[in-house]
Amino acid sequence: MPVTPPPLVVAAALTGVEALVLAGLGALETANLTSGRLTMGVTTAAFFLGAAAALGWCAWALRGVRRWARGPVVMAQLILLGLAWNLWAGSTKPLSAGLAVVGLVVIAGLLHPASTRALEADER
């Protein structure tokens, strides 16, 4: 198994935390289903749980230095940065700043030269 550089380990770990948060949101949505919004609740929970599974799989693959996982994780971080931008108002500024920091740290970890070398070596 190839050696995982520290920046890639950090990116994978934060991606794993994001997956756990999404799983928690899916569980909360499932726990709060009501008959008045059953369809919306089920589809939202399924989306969160599916996204959590996919992101968790990508985090695991990054930890194993699998190149294919970089693209989906970068896309998820770009979505996270867009969400942070939209939340930048009033009382949600601290949450927005936290989301932006996590997204930027993950992207920096993925684009770090040591991470790039390790992921490119996976292709050979």
XYZ file of N, CA, C and O in Angstrom:
496
model
N 0.845 -1.170 0.000
C 0.000 0.000 0.000
C 0.900 1.245 0.000
O 1.838 1.333 0.788
N 0.612 2.216 -0.866
C 1.460 3.404 -0.916
C 1.343 4.241 0.353
O 0.332 4.208 1.058
N 2.393 5.000 0.618
C 2.407 5.877 1.784
C 1.518 7.081 1.503
O 1.619 7.719 0.465
N 0.639 7.391 2.441
C -0.265 8.525 2.292
C 0.391 9.756 2.905
O 0.670 9.775 4.104
N 0.626 10.802 2.091
C 1.249 12.006 2.641
C 0.318 12.715 3.627
O -0.907 12.638 3.497
N 0.887 13.400 4.622
C 0.060 14.067 5.643
C -1.029 14.998 5.102
O -2.154 14.968 5.606
N -0.767 15.822 4.070
C -1.856 16.678 3.585
C -3.042 15.870 3.049
O -4.201 16.262 3.204
N -2.755 14.726 2.449
C -3.826 13.873 1.935
C -4.567 13.185 3.080
O -5.786 12.988 3.006
N -3.855 12.860 4.143
C -4.494 12.274 5.330
C -5.469 13.281 5.941
O -6.607 12.934 6.299
N -5.044 14.544 6.033
C -5.922 15.590 6.579
C -7.149 15.759 5.696
O -8.283 15.835 6.185
N -6.940 15.806 4.378
C -8.066 15.956 3.453
C -9.032 14.776 3.575
O -10.257 14.958 3.601
N -8.494 13.573 3.669
C -9.341 12.382 3.798
C -10.099 12.392 5.122
O -11.289 12.049 5.169
N -9.421 12.794 6.187
C -10.074 12.823 7.501
C -11.208 13.842 7.533
O -12.301 13.544 8.034
N -10.971 15.032 7.013
C -12.036 16.039 6.989
C -13.189 15.622 6.089
O -14.355 15.889 6.397
N -12.870 14.948 5.003
C -13.922 14.426 4.127
C -14.735 13.365 4.864
O -15.961 13.309 4.729
N -14.072 12.550 5.659
C -14.779 11.569 6.478
C -15.695 12.229 7.498
O -16.818 11.769 7.728
N -15.232 13.322 8.093
C -16.073 14.067 9.034
C -17.290 14.636 8.314
O -18.413 14.589 8.829
N -17.085 15.161 7.118
C -18.217 15.661 6.325
C -19.226 14.548 6.058
O -20.439 14.772 6.132
N -18.722 13.360 5.764
C -19.616 12.223 5.523
C -20.419 11.887 6.783
O -21.622 11.601 6.706
N -19.768 11.945 7.935
C -20.484 11.677 9.193
C -21.554 12.729 9.465
O -22.649 12.400 9.935
N -21.247 13.990 9.163
C -22.239 15.054 9.353
C -23.440 14.823 8.430
O -24.595 14.955 8.854
N -23.171 14.470 7.179
C -24.272 14.188 6.255
C -25.105 12.997 6.725
O -26.335 13.007 6.616
N -24.442 11.977 7.249
C -25.177 10.819 7.779
C -26.046 11.233 8.961
O -27.192 10.783 9.094
N -25.509 12.098 9.809
C -26.294 12.610 10.938
C -27.500 13.400 10.470
O -28.595 13.271 11.032
N -27.325 14.227 9.450
C -28.455 14.980 8.900
C -29.510 14.038 8.318
O -30.709 14.261 8.477
N -29.050 12.982 7.652
C -29.984 11.999 7.119
C -30.749 11.284 8.219
O -31.953 11.053 8.111
N -30.045 10.960 9.295
C -30.700 10.299 10.431
C -31.708 11.230 11.100
O -32.816 10.815 11.456
N -31.332 12.497 11.257
C -32.265 13.473 11.842
C -33.500 13.663 10.975
O -34.622 13.765 11.481
N -33.289 13.710 9.684
C -34.422 13.860 8.766
C -35.340 12.640 8.867
O -36.562 12.775 8.883
N -34.757 11.463 8.959
C -35.547 10.240 9.093
C -36.318 10.233 10.412
O -37.488 9.834 10.452
N -35.686 10.687 11.469
C -36.328 10.698 12.785
C -37.462 11.707 12.870
O -38.349 11.559 13.715
N -37.430 12.707 12.012
C -38.449 13.755 12.070
C -39.457 13.690 10.926
O -40.044 14.713 10.557
N -39.662 12.505 10.375
C -40.654 12.351 9.304
C -42.060 12.587 9.846
O -42.390 12.154 10.949
N -42.846 13.289 9.072
C -44.255 13.479 9.413
C -45.092 13.123 8.191
O -44.606 13.171 7.056
N -46.342 12.786 8.418
C -47.202 12.399 7.304
C -47.453 13.561 6.350
O -47.708 13.358 5.171
N -47.358 14.786 6.839
C -47.606 15.947 5.997
C -46.519 16.203 4.969
O -46.772 16.842 3.953
N -45.327 15.712 5.226
C -44.230 15.903 4.286
C -43.409 14.620 4.133
O -42.186 14.637 4.105
N -44.110 13.528 4.008
C -43.478 12.212 3.949
C -42.550 12.078 2.733
O -41.402 11.671 2.867
N -43.051 12.428 1.559
C -42.246 12.271 0.351
C -40.991 13.128 0.413
O -39.894 12.658 0.111
N -41.138 14.370 0.799
C -39.985 15.270 0.898
C -39.007 14.765 1.947
O -37.788 14.780 1.732
N -39.511 14.302 3.077
C -38.646 13.807 4.139
C -37.869 12.567 3.736
O -36.670 12.460 4.007
N -38.534 11.642 3.076
C -37.874 10.395 2.664
C -36.816 10.678 1.600
O -35.692 10.168 1.677
N -37.158 11.508 0.612
C -36.179 11.790 -0.439
C -35.001 12.605 0.088
O -33.866 12.379 -0.321
N -35.260 13.526 1.003
C -34.165 14.303 1.591
C -33.261 13.401 2.418
O -32.033 13.480 2.326
N -33.841 12.526 3.217
C -33.046 11.597 4.014
C -32.235 10.667 3.109
O -31.048 10.425 3.378
N -32.857 10.176 2.046
C -32.146 9.292 1.117
C -30.984 10.029 0.449
O -29.895 9.468 0.286
N -31.204 11.294 0.091
C -30.131 12.081 -0.510
C -28.970 12.237 0.459
O -27.808 12.012 0.101
N -29.260 12.656 1.705
C -28.199 12.853 2.685
C -27.454 11.549 2.966
O -26.220 11.540 3.050
N -28.179 10.456 3.118
C -27.534 9.175 3.415
C -26.723 8.669 2.225
O -25.624 8.130 2.399
N -27.241 8.858 1.014
C -26.491 8.468 -0.185
C -25.234 9.301 -0.360
O -24.156 8.781 -0.682
N -25.360 10.613 -0.154
C -24.200 11.492 -0.258
C -23.171 11.151 0.820
O -21.963 11.179 0.564
N -23.637 10.823 2.014
C -22.731 10.431 3.099
C -21.969 9.157 2.732
O -20.752 9.080 2.942
N -22.664 8.184 2.179
C -22.009 6.936 1.782
C -20.975 7.184 0.687
O -19.849 6.671 0.756
N -21.334 7.984 -0.302
C -20.408 8.273 -1.401
C -19.187 9.045 -0.903
O -18.047 8.720 -1.261
N -19.415 10.044 -0.075
C -18.305 10.846 0.430
C -17.421 10.025 1.374
O -16.197 10.153 1.363
N -18.044 9.166 2.169
C -17.270 8.278 3.033
C -16.408 7.318 2.240
O -15.245 7.059 2.593
N -16.958 6.796 1.156
C -16.203 5.893 0.282
C -15.015 6.637 -0.332
O -13.905 6.110 -0.397
N -15.250 7.868 -0.771
C -14.173 8.670 -1.349
C -13.101 8.984 -0.295
O -11.905 8.970 -0.606
N -13.518 9.276 0.934
C -12.548 9.542 1.997
C -11.673 8.308 2.235
O -10.454 8.418 2.385
N -12.316 7.159 2.268
C -11.581 5.898 2.455
C -10.611 5.671 1.296
O -9.458 5.263 1.495
N -11.062 5.963 0.089
C -10.208 5.782 -1.086
C -9.032 6.767 -1.080
O -7.923 6.406 -1.472
N -9.269 7.996 -0.636
C -8.165 8.956 -0.547
C -7.123 8.491 0.452
O -5.923 8.628 0.226
N -7.584 7.954 1.559
C -6.650 7.442 2.578
C -5.807 6.312 2.000
O -4.654 6.138 2.361
N -6.373 5.582 1.064
C -5.643 4.519 0.374
C -4.935 5.000 -0.879
O -4.464 4.194 -1.677
N -4.865 6.298 -1.079
C -4.194 6.947 -2.201
C -4.759 6.452 -3.540
O -4.036 5.975 -4.408
N -6.051 6.576 -3.693
C -6.713 6.227 -4.949
C -7.046 7.514 -5.697
O -7.790 8.354 -5.205
N -6.499 7.646 -6.871
C -6.615 8.876 -7.648
C -8.051 9.229 -8.005
O -8.425 10.395 -8.036
N -8.874 8.249 -8.300
C -10.234 8.501 -8.771
C -11.066 9.276 -7.757
O -12.041 9.933 -8.118
N -10.723 9.219 -6.477
C -11.529 9.851 -5.434
C -11.330 11.364 -5.367
O -12.152 12.068 -4.788
N -10.266 11.861 -5.963
C -9.979 13.294 -5.873
C -11.070 14.143 -6.524
O -11.508 15.135 -5.945
N -11.533 13.780 -7.699
C -12.544 14.571 -8.416
C -13.840 14.739 -7.640
O -14.318 15.874 -7.461
N -14.455 13.648 -7.178
C -15.697 13.806 -6.417
C -15.528 14.615 -5.136
O -16.415 15.378 -4.758
N -14.377 14.474 -4.480
C -14.152 15.223 -3.243
C -13.981 16.713 -3.549
O -14.535 17.557 -2.834
N -13.263 17.037 -4.605
C -13.128 18.452 -4.987
C -14.501 19.026 -5.312
O -14.836 20.142 -4.891
N -15.321 18.287 -6.032
C -16.668 18.765 -6.368
C -17.488 19.002 -5.100
O -18.191 20.008 -4.988
N -17.393 18.102 -4.153
C -18.126 18.273 -2.892
C -17.648 19.517 -2.151
O -18.458 20.241 -1.554
N -16.353 19.798 -2.225
C -15.828 20.982 -1.539
C -16.288 22.263 -2.233
O -16.563 23.272 -1.573
N -16.376 22.233 -3.543
C -16.881 23.397 -4.268
C -18.342 23.671 -3.912
O -18.747 24.825 -3.749
N -19.116 22.609 -3.754
C -20.505 22.765 -3.304
C -20.525 23.327 -1.886
O -21.316 24.216 -1.560
N -19.645 22.827 -1.038
C -19.548 23.315 0.339
C -19.179 24.797 0.375
O -19.749 25.569 1.154
N -18.261 25.218 -0.489
C -17.880 26.627 -0.546
C -19.044 27.494 -1.035
O -19.243 28.606 -0.549
N -19.824 26.975 -1.975
C -21.020 27.700 -2.417
C -22.033 27.835 -1.294
O -22.662 28.896 -1.130
N -22.197 26.786 -0.515
C -23.098 26.834 0.634
C -22.595 27.844 1.662
O -23.379 28.627 2.216
N -21.296 27.854 1.897
C -20.714 28.817 2.831
C -20.969 30.246 2.356
O -21.307 31.131 3.147
N -20.827 30.477 1.077
C -21.077 31.804 0.506
C -22.536 32.222 0.740
O -22.810 33.361 1.105
N -23.451 31.292 0.520
C -24.876 31.605 0.693
C -25.254 31.839 2.151
O -26.233 32.527 2.426
N -24.518 31.257 3.077
C -24.828 31.414 4.500
C -24.158 32.639 5.122
O -24.328 32.897 6.305
N -23.387 33.378 4.347
C -22.635 34.510 4.874
C -23.560 35.706 5.103
O -23.578 36.668 4.362
N -24.358 35.637 6.131
C -25.251 36.751 6.483
C -25.732 36.542 7.913
O -26.010 35.423 8.337
N -25.825 37.617 8.649
C -26.412 37.584 9.980
C -25.792 36.581 10.921
O -24.580 36.461 11.050
N -26.646 35.812 11.559
C -26.208 34.903 12.617
C -25.534 33.633 12.092
O -25.020 32.845 12.877
N -25.539 33.412 10.786
C -24.920 32.198 10.240
C -23.470 32.413 9.809
O -22.860 31.507 9.254
N -22.911 33.600 10.066
C -21.524 33.862 9.664
C -20.521 32.884 10.276
O -19.636 32.417 9.568
N -20.619 32.538 11.562
C -19.652 31.568 12.103
C -19.740 30.196 11.407
O -18.705 29.583 11.108
N -20.943 29.739 11.144
C -21.108 28.469 10.426
C -20.525 28.580 9.027
O -19.814 27.685 8.565
N -20.800 29.684 8.366
C -20.290 29.915 7.024
C -18.765 29.907 7.007
O -18.145 29.287 6.138
N -18.165 30.582 7.967
C -16.706 30.624 8.041
C -16.127 29.229 8.287
O -15.128 28.845 7.665
N -16.765 28.465 9.163
C -16.299 27.105 9.431
C -16.375 26.217 8.200
O -15.440 25.470 7.904
N -17.476 26.300 7.477
C -17.626 25.508 6.250
C -16.574 25.901 5.219
O -15.982 25.039 4.560
N -16.339 27.214 5.083
C -15.352 27.686 4.114
C -13.955 27.203 4.476
O -13.199 26.763 3.599
N -13.611 27.252 5.755
C -12.282 26.802 6.185
C -12.103 25.317 5.886
O -11.077 24.896 5.331
N -13.103 24.521 6.216
C -13.007 23.076 5.958
C -12.852 22.818 4.460
O -11.986 22.044 4.033
N -13.687 23.462 3.648
C -13.602 23.265 2.201
C -12.247 23.653 1.638
O -11.663 22.928 0.815
N -11.724 24.781 2.092
C -10.429 25.240 1.589
C -9.281 24.353 2.066
O -8.342 24.082 1.305
N -9.357 23.876 3.301
C -8.300 22.991 3.808
C -8.292 21.665 3.035
O -7.230 21.145 2.674
N -9.469 21.130 2.754
C -9.534 19.873 1.995
C -8.977 20.075 0.585
O -8.169 19.268 0.106
N -9.378 21.164 -0.081
C -8.866 21.414 -1.427
C -7.353 21.617 -1.394
O -6.630 21.071 -2.237
N -6.863 22.370 -0.410
C -5.416 22.573 -0.293
C -4.697 21.246 -0.056
O -3.627 21.007 -0.632
N -5.282 20.382 0.767
C -4.673 19.076 1.012
C -4.634 18.203 -0.235
O -3.671 17.471 -0.466
N -5.665 18.303 -1.053
C -5.713 17.513 -2.285
C -4.756 18.042 -3.346
O -4.234 17.279 -4.159
N -4.548 19.367 -3.351
C -3.695 19.982 -4.372
C -2.249 20.167 -3.919
O -1.420 20.634 -4.691
N -1.958 19.803 -2.674
C -0.589 19.900 -2.164
C 0.334 19.055 -3.051
O -0.051 17.970 -3.504
N 1.553 19.540 -3.311
C 2.466 18.773 -4.176
C 2.707 17.328 -3.728
O 2.772 16.429 -4.565
N 2.806 17.098 -2.431
C 3.023 15.718 -1.959
C 1.815 14.842 -2.271
O 1.961 13.681 -2.665
N 0.620 15.405 -2.114
C -0.602 14.652 -2.427
C -0.689 14.377 -3.917
O -1.035 13.269 -4.342
N -0.377 15.397 -4.704
C -0.420 15.234 -6.160
C 0.557 14.162 -6.617
O 0.212 13.314 -7.439
N 1.776 14.180 -6.062
C 2.762 13.145 -6.421
C 2.254 11.752 -6.070
O 2.361 10.813 -6.862
N 1.704 11.616 -4.869
C 1.221 10.304 -4.431
C 0.064 9.832 -5.306
O 0.006 8.665 -5.700
N -0.860 10.733 -5.610
C -2.018 10.351 -6.419
C -1.619 10.072 -7.871
O -2.195 9.207 -8.513
N -0.658 10.801 -8.382
C -0.184 10.541 -9.739
C 0.555 9.216 -9.806
O 0.501 8.514 -10.810
N 1.254 8.852 -8.731
C 1.964 7.567 -8.698
C 0.987 6.406 -8.736
O 1.315 5.326 -9.208
N -0.252 6.625 -8.250
C -1.280 5.582 -8.271
C -1.632 5.192 -9.701
O -1.989 4.066 -9.971
N -1.493 6.135 -10.631
C -1.834 5.887 -12.023
C -0.819 4.980 -12.707
O -1.127 4.274 -13.641
N 0.412 4.992 -12.230
C 1.482 4.223 -12.880
C 1.453 2.777 -12.528
O 0.951 2.175 -11.781
